[in-house]
Amino acid sequence: MSSLFQQQIQPQIQSIKPYVPGKPVSELQRELGLSHVTKLASNENPLGASEKVLAAMEIALKDIGRYPDGNGFYLRSALAEFNQVALNQVSIGNGSNELLELVGRVFAGPGDEIIYSQYGFAVYPITAQIVGATGIEVAASNYGHDLAAMAKAVTERTKLIYVANPNNPTGTCFGRDEWEAFIQSIPPHVMVVLDEAYLEYVDQVDYPSGLDYLADYPNLILSRTFSKAYGLASLRVGYMLASEEITSYINRLRAPFNVNHYAQVAAVAALHDQQFVQQSVELNRQGKKQMIKALEDAGLDYIPSQGNFICVKFGLDAAEINQRFLQQGVILRPVANYGLTAFLRVSIGTHQENQHFIDALSKVL
Ligand SMILES: Cc1ncc(COP(=O)(O)O)c(C=O)c1O
Protein backbone atom coordinates (compact mmCIF):
# COMPACT_ATOMS: atom_id res chain seq x y z
CA MET A 1 0.00 0.00 0.00
CA SER A 2 1.29 3.49 -0.78
CA SER A 3 2.49 5.40 2.29
CA LEU A 4 -0.05 8.12 1.47
CA PHE A 5 -2.95 5.78 2.29
CA GLN A 6 -1.18 4.10 5.17
CA GLN A 7 -1.27 7.41 7.04
CA GLN A 8 -5.05 7.52 6.62
CA ILE A 9 -5.65 4.14 8.27
CA GLN A 10 -6.77 4.31 11.91
CA PRO A 11 -3.78 3.34 14.10
CA GLN A 12 -5.72 0.61 15.95
CA ILE A 13 -6.67 -0.93 12.59
CA GLN A 14 -3.07 -0.81 11.32
CA SER A 15 -1.91 -2.99 14.19
CA ILE A 16 -4.49 -5.76 13.66
CA LYS A 17 -2.91 -8.94 12.37
CA PRO A 18 -4.93 -10.29 9.41
CA TYR A 19 -6.92 -13.43 10.13
CA VAL A 20 -5.33 -16.41 8.38
CA PRO A 21 -8.05 -18.90 7.47
CA GLY A 22 -7.26 -22.60 7.09
CA LYS A 23 -6.74 -23.97 3.59
CA PRO A 24 -9.84 -25.33 1.89
CA VAL A 25 -9.85 -29.12 1.55
CA SER A 26 -9.82 -28.92 -2.27
CA GLU A 27 -6.69 -26.72 -2.32
CA LEU A 28 -4.77 -29.05 -0.04
CA GLN A 29 -5.82 -32.04 -2.11
CA ARG A 30 -4.52 -30.37 -5.26
CA GLU A 31 -1.28 -29.12 -3.66
CA LEU A 32 -0.31 -32.42 -2.09
CA GLY A 33 -1.85 -34.72 -4.68
CA LEU A 34 -3.92 -36.42 -1.97
CA SER A 35 -7.14 -38.27 -2.65
CA HIS A 36 -8.32 -38.43 0.95
CA VAL A 37 -8.30 -35.31 3.12
CA THR A 38 -9.89 -34.93 6.57
CA LYS A 39 -10.46 -31.46 7.96
CA LEU A 40 -10.47 -31.35 11.74
CA ALA A 41 -9.56 -27.69 12.02
CA SER A 42 -12.68 -25.59 12.57
CA ASN A 43 -14.86 -27.27 15.23
CA GLU A 44 -17.62 -27.92 12.72
CA ASN A 45 -20.39 -30.50 13.06
CA PRO A 46 -19.17 -33.60 11.19
CA LEU A 47 -22.80 -34.64 10.52
CA GLY A 48 -23.46 -31.42 8.57
CA ALA A 49 -27.02 -30.14 9.08
CA SER A 50 -30.22 -32.06 9.81
CA GLU A 51 -32.48 -33.33 7.01
CA LYS A 52 -35.22 -31.03 8.31
CA VAL A 53 -32.96 -28.04 7.78
CA LEU A 54 -32.16 -29.07 4.21
CA ALA A 55 -35.86 -29.58 3.43
CA ALA A 56 -36.78 -26.16 4.85
CA MET A 57 -34.05 -24.48 2.81
CA GLU A 58 -35.22 -26.14 -0.37
CA ILE A 59 -38.69 -24.66 0.10
CA ALA A 60 -37.14 -21.26 0.89
CA LEU A 61 -35.12 -21.24 -2.36
CA LYS A 62 -38.02 -19.62 -4.23
CA ASP A 63 -37.54 -16.46 -2.12
CA ILE A 64 -34.01 -15.85 -3.35
CA GLY A 65 -34.85 -12.54 -5.02
CA ARG A 66 -36.29 -11.00 -1.87
CA TYR A 67 -34.60 -9.31 1.08
CA PRO A 68 -34.66 -11.30 4.30
CA ASP A 69 -36.89 -10.28 7.21
CA GLY A 70 -34.77 -7.50 8.74
CA ASN A 71 -36.33 -8.10 12.17
CA GLY A 72 -35.80 -11.84 12.03
CA PHE A 73 -39.27 -12.21 13.52
CA TYR A 74 -39.74 -16.00 13.17
CA LEU A 75 -36.24 -16.87 14.27
CA ARG A 76 -36.28 -14.45 17.21
CA SER A 77 -39.74 -15.72 18.23
CA ALA A 78 -38.53 -19.33 18.08
CA LEU A 79 -35.46 -18.42 20.15
CA ALA A 80 -37.52 -16.48 22.69
CA GLU A 81 -39.81 -19.47 23.15
CA PHE A 82 -36.96 -21.98 23.27
CA ASN A 83 -35.12 -19.98 25.94
CA GLN A 84 -38.22 -18.68 27.74
CA VAL A 85 -37.30 -15.01 27.39
CA ALA A 86 -39.11 -12.02 25.83
CA LEU A 87 -38.86 -11.45 22.07
CA ASN A 88 -37.08 -8.13 22.65
CA GLN A 89 -34.32 -9.86 24.58
CA VAL A 90 -33.12 -11.69 21.46
CA SER A 91 -30.75 -10.27 18.85
CA ILE A 92 -29.46 -12.25 15.86
CA GLY A 93 -26.14 -11.93 14.06
CA ASN A 94 -24.14 -13.06 11.07
CA GLY A 95 -22.55 -15.69 13.28
CA SER A 96 -22.16 -14.95 16.98
CA ASN A 97 -18.83 -13.47 15.92
CA GLU A 98 -20.60 -10.41 14.54
CA LEU A 99 -22.57 -9.90 17.77
CA LEU A 100 -19.48 -10.29 19.97
CA GLU A 101 -17.92 -7.46 18.00
CA LEU A 102 -21.11 -5.33 18.02
CA VAL A 103 -21.28 -5.52 21.81
CA GLY A 104 -17.71 -4.25 21.93
CA ARG A 105 -18.72 -1.32 19.76
CA VAL A 106 -21.81 -0.58 21.87
CA PHE A 107 -19.92 -0.41 25.16
CA ALA A 108 -16.25 0.39 24.63
CA GLY A 109 -14.05 2.91 22.88
CA PRO A 110 -10.68 4.65 23.26
CA GLY A 111 -9.69 5.01 26.94
CA ASP A 112 -11.89 2.09 28.03
CA GLU A 113 -10.74 -1.36 29.08
CA ILE A 114 -12.00 -4.76 27.94
CA ILE A 115 -11.01 -7.78 30.04
CA TYR A 116 -10.54 -11.31 28.71
CA SER A 117 -8.51 -14.37 29.64
CA GLN A 118 -5.15 -15.50 28.35
CA TYR A 119 -5.96 -18.21 25.75
CA GLY A 120 -9.49 -16.72 25.50
CA PHE A 121 -11.26 -16.82 22.13
CA ALA A 122 -9.39 -14.67 19.57
CA VAL A 123 -12.33 -12.39 18.77
CA TYR A 124 -12.17 -10.71 22.21
CA PRO A 125 -8.71 -9.08 21.86
CA ILE A 126 -9.44 -8.31 18.21
CA THR A 127 -12.64 -6.50 19.23
CA ALA A 128 -10.76 -4.48 21.83
CA GLN A 129 -8.34 -3.43 19.08
CA ILE A 130 -11.08 -2.63 16.56
CA VAL A 131 -12.94 -0.33 18.96
CA GLY A 132 -9.70 1.30 20.13
CA ALA A 133 -10.10 0.12 23.74
CA THR A 134 -7.28 -1.28 25.87
CA GLY A 135 -7.39 -5.06 26.02
CA ILE A 136 -6.57 -6.44 29.47
CA GLU A 137 -5.45 -10.06 29.26
CA VAL A 138 -5.65 -11.88 32.58
CA ALA A 139 -3.28 -14.82 33.09
CA ALA A 140 -4.99 -18.19 32.77
CA SER A 141 -5.03 -20.77 35.52
CA ASN A 142 -4.31 -24.28 34.28
CA TYR A 143 -5.21 -23.06 30.72
CA GLY A 144 -8.70 -21.97 31.86
CA HIS A 145 -10.21 -18.63 32.90
CA ASP A 146 -9.07 -17.43 36.34
CA LEU A 147 -12.38 -15.76 37.14
CA ALA A 148 -11.25 -14.45 40.54
CA ALA A 149 -8.25 -12.75 38.92
CA MET A 150 -10.47 -11.41 36.12
CA ALA A 151 -12.80 -9.84 38.70
CA LYS A 152 -9.80 -8.28 40.44
CA ALA A 153 -8.65 -6.76 37.14
CA VAL A 154 -11.76 -4.53 36.97
CA THR A 155 -10.94 -0.80 37.22
CA GLU A 156 -13.04 2.33 36.79
CA ARG A 157 -12.19 2.12 33.08
CA THR A 158 -13.53 -1.40 32.58
CA LYS A 159 -16.56 -1.50 30.30
CA LEU A 160 -16.75 -5.10 29.23
CA ILE A 161 -15.56 -8.58 30.24
CA TYR A 162 -15.65 -11.51 27.82
CA VAL A 163 -15.75 -15.04 29.23
CA ALA A 164 -16.20 -18.23 27.24
CA ASN A 165 -17.60 -21.38 28.83
CA PRO A 166 -16.35 -23.69 27.45
CA ASN A 167 -13.47 -21.72 26.02
CA ASN A 168 -12.00 -22.15 22.55
CA PRO A 169 -9.23 -23.23 21.86
CA THR A 170 -8.60 -24.78 25.29
CA GLY A 171 -11.98 -26.49 25.90
CA THR A 172 -11.74 -25.50 29.58
CA CYS A 173 -14.94 -24.98 31.53
CA PHE A 174 -15.61 -23.32 34.87
CA GLY A 175 -18.18 -24.50 37.42
CA ARG A 176 -21.16 -22.92 39.13
CA ASP A 177 -19.50 -21.80 42.40
CA GLU A 178 -16.67 -20.06 40.61
CA TRP A 179 -19.10 -18.39 38.20
CA GLU A 180 -21.48 -17.20 40.93
CA ALA A 181 -18.65 -15.73 43.00
CA PHE A 182 -17.47 -13.93 39.84
CA ILE A 183 -20.77 -12.51 38.60
CA GLN A 184 -21.71 -11.35 42.11
CA SER A 185 -18.44 -9.45 42.42
CA ILE A 186 -18.66 -7.52 39.13
CA PRO A 187 -19.96 -3.94 39.49
CA PRO A 188 -23.46 -3.74 37.96
CA HIS A 189 -22.41 -1.16 35.33
CA VAL A 190 -19.68 -3.44 33.89
CA MET A 191 -21.01 -5.66 31.11
CA VAL A 192 -20.24 -9.39 31.16
CA VAL A 193 -20.52 -11.36 27.92
CA LEU A 194 -20.84 -15.08 28.60
CA ASP A 195 -19.99 -16.86 25.33
CA GLU A 196 -21.73 -20.25 25.30
CA ALA A 197 -20.84 -21.31 21.73
CA TYR A 198 -20.21 -24.92 22.82
CA LEU A 199 -22.79 -25.30 25.63
CA GLU A 200 -24.64 -28.21 23.99
CA TYR A 201 -21.53 -30.43 24.26
CA VAL A 202 -20.89 -29.89 27.97
CA ASP A 203 -21.01 -32.91 30.30
CA GLN A 204 -19.65 -31.18 33.39
CA VAL A 205 -22.28 -31.62 36.12
CA ASP A 206 -21.79 -28.22 37.78
CA TYR A 207 -21.97 -26.32 34.46
CA PRO A 208 -23.66 -22.95 35.09
CA SER A 209 -26.17 -22.20 32.35
CA GLY A 210 -26.15 -18.44 31.72
CA LEU A 211 -29.94 -18.46 31.30
CA ASP A 212 -30.36 -19.07 35.04
CA TYR A 213 -28.67 -15.72 35.78
CA LEU A 214 -30.06 -13.44 33.09
CA ALA A 215 -33.00 -12.11 35.12
CA ASP A 216 -30.88 -11.33 38.20
CA TYR A 217 -27.96 -9.68 36.40
CA PRO A 218 -29.00 -6.95 33.95
CA ASN A 219 -25.31 -6.51 32.99
CA LEU A 220 -25.16 -10.10 31.66
CA ILE A 221 -25.22 -10.89 27.91
CA LEU A 222 -25.34 -14.47 26.61
CA SER A 223 -23.90 -15.41 23.25
CA ARG A 224 -24.88 -18.59 21.38
CA THR A 225 -24.32 -20.01 17.91
CA PHE A 226 -25.88 -22.32 15.31
CA SER A 227 -22.39 -23.08 13.91
CA LYS A 228 -21.48 -26.00 16.17
CA ALA A 229 -24.01 -28.53 17.51
CA TYR A 230 -26.70 -27.25 15.09
CA GLY A 231 -24.42 -27.75 12.07
CA LEU A 232 -25.02 -24.42 10.28
CA ALA A 233 -21.47 -22.97 10.23
CA SER A 234 -21.59 -22.00 6.54
CA LEU A 235 -24.81 -20.02 6.94
CA ARG A 236 -23.41 -17.72 9.66
CA VAL A 237 -26.05 -17.36 12.32
CA GLY A 238 -25.76 -16.74 16.04
CA TYR A 239 -27.74 -14.92 18.70
CA MET A 240 -27.52 -13.01 21.94
CA LEU A 241 -29.84 -12.90 24.94
CA ALA A 242 -29.76 -9.83 27.16
CA SER A 243 -32.05 -7.29 28.82
CA GLU A 244 -34.46 -5.52 26.47
CA GLU A 245 -32.52 -2.27 26.94
CA ILE A 246 -29.16 -3.73 25.94
CA THR A 247 -30.74 -5.65 23.08
CA SER A 248 -32.22 -2.42 21.70
CA TYR A 249 -28.72 -0.89 21.49
CA ILE A 250 -27.26 -3.97 19.81
CA ASN A 251 -30.10 -3.74 17.30
CA ARG A 252 -29.38 -0.09 16.53
CA LEU A 253 -25.86 -1.00 15.44
CA ARG A 254 -26.80 -4.15 13.55
CA ALA A 255 -27.00 -3.84 9.75
CA PRO A 256 -30.69 -4.15 8.73
CA PHE A 257 -30.31 -7.46 6.87
CA ASN A 258 -27.33 -8.93 8.72
CA VAL A 259 -28.78 -12.47 8.84
CA ASN A 260 -29.77 -13.80 5.43
CA HIS A 261 -33.07 -15.53 4.69
CA TYR A 262 -31.61 -19.06 4.42
CA ALA A 263 -29.80 -18.70 7.72
CA GLN A 264 -33.05 -17.61 9.40
CA VAL A 265 -35.11 -20.42 7.83
CA ALA A 266 -32.45 -23.03 8.60
CA ALA A 267 -31.96 -21.86 12.18
CA VAL A 268 -35.71 -22.14 12.94
CA ALA A 269 -35.78 -25.66 11.48
CA ALA A 270 -32.59 -26.59 13.35
CA LEU A 271 -33.95 -25.33 16.65
CA HIS A 272 -37.03 -27.51 16.18
CA ASP A 273 -34.89 -30.60 15.51
CA GLN A 274 -33.40 -31.18 18.95
CA GLN A 275 -33.09 -34.88 18.12
CA PHE A 276 -30.39 -33.97 15.60
CA VAL A 277 -28.62 -31.86 18.24
CA GLN A 278 -28.67 -34.82 20.63
CA GLN A 279 -27.35 -37.11 17.90
CA SER A 280 -24.51 -34.64 17.23
CA VAL A 281 -23.69 -34.36 20.92
CA GLU A 282 -23.62 -38.15 21.33
CA LEU A 283 -21.38 -38.55 18.27
CA ASN A 284 -19.05 -35.98 19.81
CA ARG A 285 -19.05 -37.77 23.16
CA GLN A 286 -18.09 -41.09 21.54
CA GLY A 287 -15.56 -39.42 19.22
CA LYS A 288 -13.88 -37.64 22.12
CA LYS A 289 -13.48 -40.99 23.92
CA GLN A 290 -11.97 -42.50 20.77
CA MET A 291 -9.52 -39.60 20.39
CA ILE A 292 -8.56 -39.48 24.08
CA LYS A 293 -7.78 -43.20 24.11
CA ALA A 294 -5.50 -42.77 21.10
CA LEU A 295 -3.77 -39.73 22.62
CA GLU A 296 -3.22 -41.53 25.90
CA ASP A 297 -1.94 -44.66 24.11
CA ALA A 298 0.53 -42.40 22.29
CA GLY A 299 1.60 -40.87 25.61
CA LEU A 300 0.48 -37.37 24.61
CA ASP A 301 -0.75 -34.72 27.02
CA TYR A 302 -3.90 -32.78 26.20
CA ILE A 303 -6.15 -30.20 27.84
CA PRO A 304 -9.37 -31.88 29.05
CA SER A 305 -12.12 -30.40 26.89
CA GLN A 306 -15.87 -29.85 27.28
CA GLY A 307 -16.16 -28.79 23.62
CA ASN A 308 -16.06 -30.59 20.25
CA PHE A 309 -12.26 -30.31 20.00
CA ILE A 310 -9.11 -31.09 21.98
CA CYS A 311 -5.88 -29.12 22.34
CA VAL A 312 -3.07 -31.66 22.16
CA LYS A 313 0.49 -31.04 23.38
CA PHE A 314 2.99 -32.06 20.71
CA GLY A 315 5.89 -30.11 22.24
CA LEU A 316 8.49 -27.96 20.55
CA ASP A 317 7.93 -29.64 17.18
CA ALA A 318 4.21 -28.83 17.00
CA ALA A 319 4.56 -26.69 13.84
CA GLU A 320 6.61 -29.40 12.12
CA ILE A 321 4.18 -32.09 13.26
CA ASN A 322 1.33 -30.04 11.81
CA GLN A 323 3.10 -30.14 8.43
CA ARG A 324 3.48 -33.91 8.72
CA PHE A 325 -0.24 -34.26 9.47
CA LEU A 326 -0.96 -32.24 6.31
CA GLN A 327 1.19 -34.68 4.32
CA GLN A 328 -1.04 -37.42 5.72
CA GLY A 329 -4.12 -35.50 4.57
CA VAL A 330 -5.20 -34.37 8.05
CA ILE A 331 -5.85 -30.65 8.57
CA LEU A 332 -5.49 -29.52 12.19
CA ARG A 333 -5.53 -26.07 13.78
CA PRO A 334 -2.22 -24.56 14.93
CA VAL A 335 -2.81 -22.41 18.02
CA ALA A 336 0.56 -20.63 18.21
CA ASN A 337 -1.33 -17.35 17.68
CA TYR A 338 -2.82 -17.95 21.15
CA GLY A 339 0.64 -18.44 22.63
CA LEU A 340 0.04 -22.21 22.70
CA THR A 341 3.06 -22.97 20.51
CA ALA A 342 3.46 -26.55 21.75
CA PHE A 343 -0.16 -27.46 20.95
CA LEU A 344 -2.33 -28.31 17.95
CA ARG A 345 -6.12 -28.28 18.18
CA VAL A 346 -8.02 -31.20 16.70
CA SER A 347 -11.78 -31.10 16.18
CA ILE A 348 -13.83 -34.23 16.87
CA GLY A 349 -15.08 -35.71 13.59
CA THR A 350 -17.00 -38.82 12.60
CA HIS A 351 -15.60 -42.19 13.71
CA GLN A 352 -13.82 -42.58 10.33
CA GLU A 353 -12.43 -39.03 10.37
CA ASN A 354 -11.10 -39.54 13.89
CA GLN A 355 -9.56 -42.83 12.74
CA HIS A 356 -7.76 -40.99 9.92
CA PHE A 357 -6.23 -38.68 12.56
CA ILE A 358 -5.32 -41.67 14.75
CA ASP A 359 -3.70 -43.57 11.86
CA ALA A 360 -1.76 -40.45 10.91
CA LEU A 361 -0.70 -39.92 14.54
CA SER A 362 1.52 -43.01 14.62
CA LYS A 363 3.19 -41.88 11.36
CA VAL A 364 3.89 -38.26 12.33
CA LEU A 365 5.35 -38.80 15.81
C1 LIG B 1 -15.85 -19.50 21.77
C2 LIG B 1 -16.41 -19.12 20.44
N1 LIG B 1 -17.28 -18.11 20.39
C3 LIG B 1 -17.81 -17.71 19.23
C4 LIG B 1 -17.47 -18.32 18.04
C5 LIG B 1 -18.04 -17.76 16.77
O1 LIG B 1 -18.85 -18.64 16.11
P1 LIG B 1 -19.84 -18.18 14.97
O2 LIG B 1 -19.44 -16.81 14.52
O3 LIG B 1 -19.69 -19.19 13.91
O4 LIG B 1 -21.19 -18.15 15.61
C6 LIG B 1 -16.57 -19.37 18.03
C7 LIG B 1 -16.18 -20.01 16.77
O5 LIG B 1 -15.36 -20.84 16.65
C8 LIG B 1 -16.03 -19.78 19.27
O6 LIG B 1 -15.13 -20.77 19.32
mmCIF file of N, CA, C and O in Angstrom, residues 107-116 128 131-136 153-162 190-191:
data_model
loop_
_atom_site.group_PDB
_atom_site.id
_atom_site.type_symbol
_atom_site.label_atom_id
_atom_site.label_comp_id
_atom_site.label_asym_id
_atom_site.label_seq_id
_atom_site.Cartn_x
_atom_site.Cartn_y
_atom_site.Cartn_z
ATOM 1 N N PHE A 107 -20.321 -0.779 23.801
ATOM 2 C CA PHE A 107 -19.924 -0.407 25.159
ATOM 3 C C PHE A 107 -18.530 0.201 25.307
ATOM 4 O O PHE A 107 -18.261 0.848 26.320
ATOM 5 N N ALA A 108 -17.635 -0.040 24.366
ATOM 6 C CA ALA A 108 -16.246 0.388 24.632
ATOM 7 C C ALA A 108 -15.660 1.211 23.500
ATOM 8 O O ALA A 108 -16.045 1.063 22.333
ATOM 9 N N GLY A 109 -14.738 2.066 23.858
ATOM 10 C CA GLY A 109 -14.051 2.909 22.880
ATOM 11 C C GLY A 109 -12.686 3.300 23.442
ATOM 12 O O GLY A 109 -12.259 2.772 24.483
ATOM 13 N N PRO A 110 -12.001 4.229 22.789
ATOM 14 C CA PRO A 110 -10.683 4.647 23.263
ATOM 15 C C PRO A 110 -10.733 5.089 24.733
ATOM 16 O O PRO A 110 -11.666 5.796 25.134
ATOM 17 N N GLY A 111 -9.743 4.653 25.513
ATOM 18 C CA GLY A 111 -9.692 5.014 26.935
ATOM 19 C C GLY A 111 -10.377 3.996 27.830
ATOM 20 O O GLY A 111 -10.173 3.989 29.045
ATOM 21 N N ASP A 112 -11.197 3.118 27.239
ATOM 22 C CA ASP A 112 -11.886 2.094 28.032
ATOM 23 C C ASP A 112 -11.072 0.799 28.054
ATOM 24 O O ASP A 112 -10.179 0.612 27.221
ATOM 25 N N GLU A 113 -11.427 -0.057 28.995
ATOM 26 C CA GLU A 113 -10.743 -1.357 29.084
ATOM 27 C C GLU A 113 -11.722 -2.513 28.872
ATOM 28 O O GLU A 113 -12.864 -2.455 29.324
ATOM 29 N N ILE A 114 -11.235 -3.515 28.144
ATOM 30 C CA ILE A 114 -11.997 -4.760 27.942
ATOM 31 C C ILE A 114 -11.148 -5.896 28.501
ATOM 32 O O ILE A 114 -9.985 -6.048 28.131
ATOM 33 N N ILE A 115 -11.743 -6.683 29.381
ATOM 34 C CA ILE A 115 -11.009 -7.777 30.036
ATOM 35 C C ILE A 115 -11.349 -9.113 29.377
ATOM 36 O O ILE A 115 -12.514 -9.370 29.040
ATOM 37 N N TYR A 116 -10.339 -9.937 29.185
ATOM 38 C CA TYR A 116 -10.538 -11.310 28.708
ATOM 39 C C TYR A 116 -9.391 -12.153 29.243
ATOM 40 O O TYR A 116 -8.420 -11.627 29.792
ATOM 41 N N ALA A 128 -11.328 -5.587 21.053
ATOM 42 C CA ALA A 128 -10.760 -4.478 21.831
ATOM 43 C C ALA A 128 -9.941 -3.580 20.896
ATOM 44 O O ALA A 128 -10.045 -2.348 20.945
ATOM 45 N N VAL A 131 -12.211 -1.471 18.392
ATOM 46 C CA VAL A 131 -12.938 -0.330 18.961
ATOM 47 C C VAL A 131 -11.982 0.680 19.602
ATOM 48 O O VAL A 131 -12.416 1.719 20.089
ATOM 49 N N GLY A 132 -10.689 0.354 19.602
ATOM 50 C CA GLY A 132 -9.696 1.299 20.134
ATOM 51 C C GLY A 132 -9.598 1.275 21.644
ATOM 52 O O GLY A 132 -9.025 2.172 22.254
ATOM 53 N N ALA A 133 -10.182 0.232 22.278
ATOM 54 C CA ALA A 133 -10.102 0.118 23.739
ATOM 55 C C ALA A 133 -8.798 -0.603 24.115
ATOM 56 O O ALA A 133 -8.141 -1.199 23.264
ATOM 57 N N THR A 134 -8.468 -0.563 25.395
ATOM 58 C CA THR A 134 -7.283 -1.280 25.872
ATOM 59 C C THR A 134 -7.707 -2.683 26.281
ATOM 60 O O THR A 134 -8.592 -2.845 27.128
ATOM 61 N N GLY A 135 -7.098 -3.674 25.664
ATOM 62 C CA GLY A 135 -7.390 -5.060 26.016
ATOM 63 C C GLY A 135 -6.591 -5.452 27.246
ATOM 64 O O GLY A 135 -5.381 -5.229 27.292
ATOM 65 N N ILE A 136 -7.258 -5.998 28.249
ATOM 66 C CA ILE A 136 -6.573 -6.440 29.474
ATOM 67 C C ILE A 136 -6.638 -7.962 29.501
ATOM 68 O O ILE A 136 -7.710 -8.546 29.714
ATOM 69 N N ALA A 153 -9.236 -7.644 38.174
ATOM 70 C CA ALA A 153 -8.649 -6.764 37.143
ATOM 71 C C ALA A 153 -9.579 -5.601 36.760
ATOM 72 O O ALA A 153 -9.189 -4.703 36.016
ATOM 73 N N VAL A 154 -10.804 -5.604 37.301
ATOM 74 C CA VAL A 154 -11.762 -4.527 36.972
ATOM 75 C C VAL A 154 -11.276 -3.199 37.565
ATOM 76 O O VAL A 154 -10.872 -3.139 38.729
ATOM 77 N N THR A 155 -11.276 -2.153 36.752
ATOM 78 C CA THR A 155 -10.937 -0.803 37.215
ATOM 79 C C THR A 155 -12.107 0.122 36.860
ATOM 80 O O THR A 155 -13.099 -0.320 36.273
ATOM 81 N N GLU A 156 -11.933 1.409 37.154
ATOM 82 C CA GLU A 156 -13.036 2.332 36.794
ATOM 83 C C GLU A 156 -13.132 2.519 35.286
ATOM 84 O O GLU A 156 -14.113 3.071 34.778
ATOM 85 N N ARG A 157 -12.130 2.006 34.544
ATOM 86 C CA ARG A 157 -12.186 2.121 33.084
ATOM 87 C C ARG A 157 -12.820 0.900 32.414
ATOM 88 O O ARG A 157 -13.062 0.899 31.212
ATOM 89 N N THR A 158 -13.028 -0.154 33.178
ATOM 90 C CA THR A 158 -13.533 -1.397 32.578
ATOM 91 C C THR A 158 -14.974 -1.232 32.103
ATOM 92 O O THR A 158 -15.842 -0.805 32.867
ATOM 93 N N LYS A 159 -15.204 -1.581 30.839
ATOM 94 C CA LYS A 159 -16.558 -1.500 30.302
ATOM 95 C C LYS A 159 -17.147 -2.880 30.060
ATOM 96 O O LYS A 159 -18.352 -3.071 30.109
ATOM 97 N N LEU A 160 -16.262 -3.824 29.749
ATOM 98 C CA LEU A 160 -16.752 -5.103 29.234
ATOM 99 C C LEU A 160 -15.800 -6.229 29.635
ATOM 100 O O LEU A 160 -14.578 -6.025 29.653
ATOM 101 N N ILE A 161 -16.375 -7.385 29.961
ATOM 102 C CA ILE A 161 -15.562 -8.582 30.238
ATOM 103 C C ILE A 161 -16.119 -9.703 29.358
ATOM 104 O O ILE A 161 -17.329 -9.943 29.338
ATOM 105 N N TYR A 162 -15.230 -10.353 28.619
ATOM 106 C CA TYR A 162 -15.645 -11.514 27.820
ATOM 107 C C TYR A 162 -15.202 -12.789 28.534
ATOM 108 O O TYR A 162 -14.018 -12.926 28.863
ATOM 109 N N VAL A 190 -20.667 -2.801 34.782
ATOM 110 C CA VAL A 190 -19.682 -3.438 33.888
ATOM 111 C C VAL A 190 -20.356 -4.617 33.191
ATOM 112 O O VAL A 190 -20.908 -5.502 33.853
ATOM 113 N N MET A 191 -20.317 -4.613 31.859
ATOM 114 C CA MET A 191 -21.007 -5.664 31.112
ATOM 115 C C MET A 191 -20.195 -6.965 31.108
ATOM 116 O O MET A 191 -18.971 -6.926 30.950
#
